[in-house]
Amino acid sequence: MIFTIGFTKKTAEVFFTKLMEAGVKRLIDTRLNNVSQLAGFAKRDDLQFFLKTVGGIEYIHELAFAPTQEMLDDFKNGHGDWKIYEKQFLKLMKQRKIEDLYPKEFYEDACLLCSEDKPHHCHRRLVAEYLNLNIVHL
């Protein structure tokens, strides 16, 4: 089983409590851009520190699970056509052969992170579904 979570619209307390209550041992950051000031507590270096200190959770930034900058820009500039974005991202994952990156055991007690609050229009859900994993969205 794999978990997914977005940090937007969550306080640090809610975010870290959800991870710890779920028993997450590894957080896999799927964001292309993870150093923005807008990320608050979820900025890469801060997040890595908080995860380790607060919950004993390992942090991994996996760019193979992130969209390209061009895809993000097209999605934002194209007024958010999710169907086009989803099709492009599925093709990208296939080209990258993300299923070959890690053994299935790697995903046990792991959580995919992105910024989106809800998973229905977020690439973290697409990654988990593509990998054919049992998913729990936090």
GROMACS .gro file of C-alpha atoms in nm:
model
  138
    1MET     CA    1   0.000   0.000   0.000
    2ILE     CA    2   0.111   0.354  -0.071
    3PHE     CA    3  -0.019   0.680   0.068
    4THR     CA    4  -0.045   1.015  -0.107
    5ILE     CA    5  -0.068   1.362   0.043
    6GLY     CA    6  -0.068   1.724  -0.063
    7PHE     CA    7   0.051   1.999   0.168
    8THR     CA    8  -0.170   2.282   0.039
    9LYS     CA    9  -0.448   2.391   0.277
   10LYS     CA   10  -0.288   2.197   0.564
   11THR     CA   11  -0.110   2.327   0.869
   12ALA     CA   12   0.219   2.165   0.960
   13GLU     CA   13   0.045   2.004   1.257
   14VAL     CA   14  -0.225   1.844   1.039
   15PHE     CA   15   0.026   1.739   0.772
   16PHE     CA   16   0.276   1.568   1.003
   17THR     CA   17   0.004   1.415   1.222
   18LYS     CA   18  -0.156   1.251   0.916
   19LEU     CA   19   0.178   1.104   0.811
   20MET     CA   20   0.263   0.971   1.156
   21GLU     CA   21  -0.084   0.830   1.224
   22ALA     CA   22  -0.069   0.646   0.891
   23GLY     CA   23   0.268   0.494   0.983
   24VAL     CA   24   0.455   0.651   0.692
   25LYS     CA   25   0.825   0.564   0.693
   26ARG     CA   26   0.932   0.728   0.364
   27LEU     CA   27   0.803   1.040   0.192
   28ILE     CA   28   0.865   1.059  -0.183
   29ASP     CA   29   0.851   1.417  -0.306
   30THR     CA   30   0.709   1.415  -0.660
   31ARG     CA   31   0.729   1.791  -0.713
   32LEU     CA   32   0.942   1.937  -0.989
   33ASN     CA   33   0.983   2.262  -0.795
   34ASN     CA   34   1.023   2.207  -0.422
   35VAL     CA   35   1.221   2.508  -0.303
   36SER     CA   36   0.967   2.787  -0.349
   37GLN     CA   37   0.902   3.023  -0.060
   38LEU     CA   38   0.533   2.955  -0.124
   39ALA     CA   39   0.584   2.597  -0.005
   40GLY     CA   40   0.620   2.714   0.356
   41PHE     CA   41   0.699   2.418   0.583
   42ALA     CA   42   0.709   2.190   0.276
   43LYS     CA   43   1.015   2.360   0.123
   44ARG     CA   44   1.266   2.083   0.047
   45ASP     CA   45   1.532   2.137   0.314
   46ASP     CA   46   1.283   2.233   0.584
   47LEU     CA   47   1.059   1.939   0.499
   48GLN     CA   48   1.348   1.695   0.511
   49PHE     CA   49   1.446   1.825   0.857
   50PHE     CA   50   1.090   1.820   0.995
   51LEU     CA   51   1.016   1.471   0.862
   52LYS     CA   52   1.327   1.326   1.025
   53THR     CA   53   1.296   1.520   1.350
   54VAL     CA   54   0.921   1.505   1.406
   55GLY     CA   55   0.837   1.163   1.265
   56GLY     CA   56   1.157   0.972   1.189
   57ILE     CA   57   1.046   0.971   0.824
   58GLU     CA   58   1.292   0.936   0.537
   59TYR     CA   59   1.275   1.199   0.261
   60ILE     CA   60   1.340   1.128  -0.108
   61HIS     CA   61   1.299   1.373  -0.395
   62GLU     CA   62   1.222   1.168  -0.706
   63LEU     CA   63   1.224   1.381  -1.023
   64ALA     CA   64   1.128   1.080  -1.235
   65PHE     CA   65   0.783   1.109  -1.073
   66ALA     CA   66   0.751   1.479  -1.160
   67PRO     CA   67   0.614   1.639  -1.476
   68THR     CA   68   0.843   1.843  -1.697
   69GLN     CA   69   0.849   2.222  -1.668
   70GLU     CA   70   0.701   2.244  -2.017
   71MET     CA   71   0.407   2.025  -1.913
   72LEU     CA   72   0.343   2.238  -1.605
   73ASP     CA   73   0.362   2.558  -1.807
   74ASP     CA   74   0.130   2.422  -2.076
   75PHE     CA   75  -0.120   2.311  -1.811
   76LYS     CA   76  -0.119   2.650  -1.639
   77ASN     CA   77  -0.121   2.852  -1.962
   78GLY     CA   78  -0.377   2.624  -2.124
   79HIS     CA   79  -0.621   2.707  -1.845
   80GLY     CA   80  -0.580   2.369  -1.681
   81ASP     CA   81  -0.700   2.111  -1.932
   82TRP     CA   82  -0.660   1.807  -1.708
   83LYS     CA   83  -0.733   1.547  -1.978
   84ILE     CA   84  -0.445   1.673  -2.193
   85TYR     CA   85  -0.210   1.696  -1.894
   86GLU     CA   86  -0.302   1.346  -1.775
   87LYS     CA   87  -0.240   1.196  -2.120
   88GLN     CA   88   0.098   1.370  -2.148
   89PHE     CA   89   0.203   1.266  -1.799
   90LEU     CA   90   0.106   0.901  -1.852
   91LYS     CA   91   0.316   0.901  -2.171
   92LEU     CA   92   0.608   1.057  -1.981
   93MET     CA   93   0.596   0.792  -1.706
   94LYS     CA   94   0.597   0.519  -1.969
   95GLN     CA   95   0.895   0.677  -2.147
   96ARG     CA   96   1.082   0.707  -1.816
   97LYS     CA   97   0.993   0.346  -1.723
   98ILE     CA   98   0.923   0.452  -1.366
   99GLU     CA   99   0.802   0.103  -1.283
  100ASP     CA  100   1.166  -0.013  -1.309
  101LEU     CA  101   1.310   0.244  -1.066
  102TYR     CA  102   1.230   0.069  -0.737
  103PRO     CA  103   1.110  -0.274  -0.622
  104LYS     CA  104   0.747  -0.294  -0.501
  105GLU     CA  105   0.870  -0.322  -0.138
  106PHE     CA  106   1.012   0.031  -0.166
  107TYR     CA  107   0.658   0.169  -0.167
  108GLU     CA  108   0.541  -0.008   0.150
  109ASP     CA  109   0.466   0.253   0.418
  110ALA     CA  110   0.568   0.523   0.169
  111CYS     CA  111   0.380   0.839   0.078
  112LEU     CA  112   0.386   1.036  -0.247
  113LEU     CA  113   0.388   1.411  -0.190
  114CYS     CA  114   0.269   1.691  -0.413
  115SER     CA  115   0.128   2.034  -0.348
  116GLU     CA  116  -0.233   1.977  -0.458
  117ASP     CA  117  -0.479   1.950  -0.172
  118LYS     CA  118  -0.695   1.681  -0.336
  119PRO     CA  119  -0.563   1.387  -0.541
  120HIS     CA  120  -0.821   1.380  -0.821
  121HIS     CA  121  -0.634   1.640  -1.031
  122CYS     CA  122  -0.281   1.570  -0.912
  123HIS     CA  123   0.002   1.378  -1.071
  124ARG     CA  124   0.083   1.194  -0.746
  125ARG     CA  125  -0.238   0.994  -0.796
  126LEU     CA  126  -0.136   0.918  -1.154
  127VAL     CA  127   0.204   0.790  -1.035
  128ALA     CA  128   0.047   0.558  -0.777
  129GLU     CA  129  -0.212   0.430  -1.025
  130TYR     CA  130   0.050   0.380  -1.297
  131LEU     CA  131   0.257   0.171  -1.054
  132ASN     CA  132  -0.056  -0.035  -0.983
  133LEU     CA  133  -0.036   0.016  -0.608
  134ASN     CA  134  -0.309   0.004  -0.345
  135ILE     CA  135  -0.361   0.371  -0.263
  136VAL     CA  136  -0.478   0.561   0.045
  137HIS     CA  137  -0.505   0.937   0.002
  138LEU     CA  138  -0.436   1.125   0.327
   0.00000   0.00000   0.00000
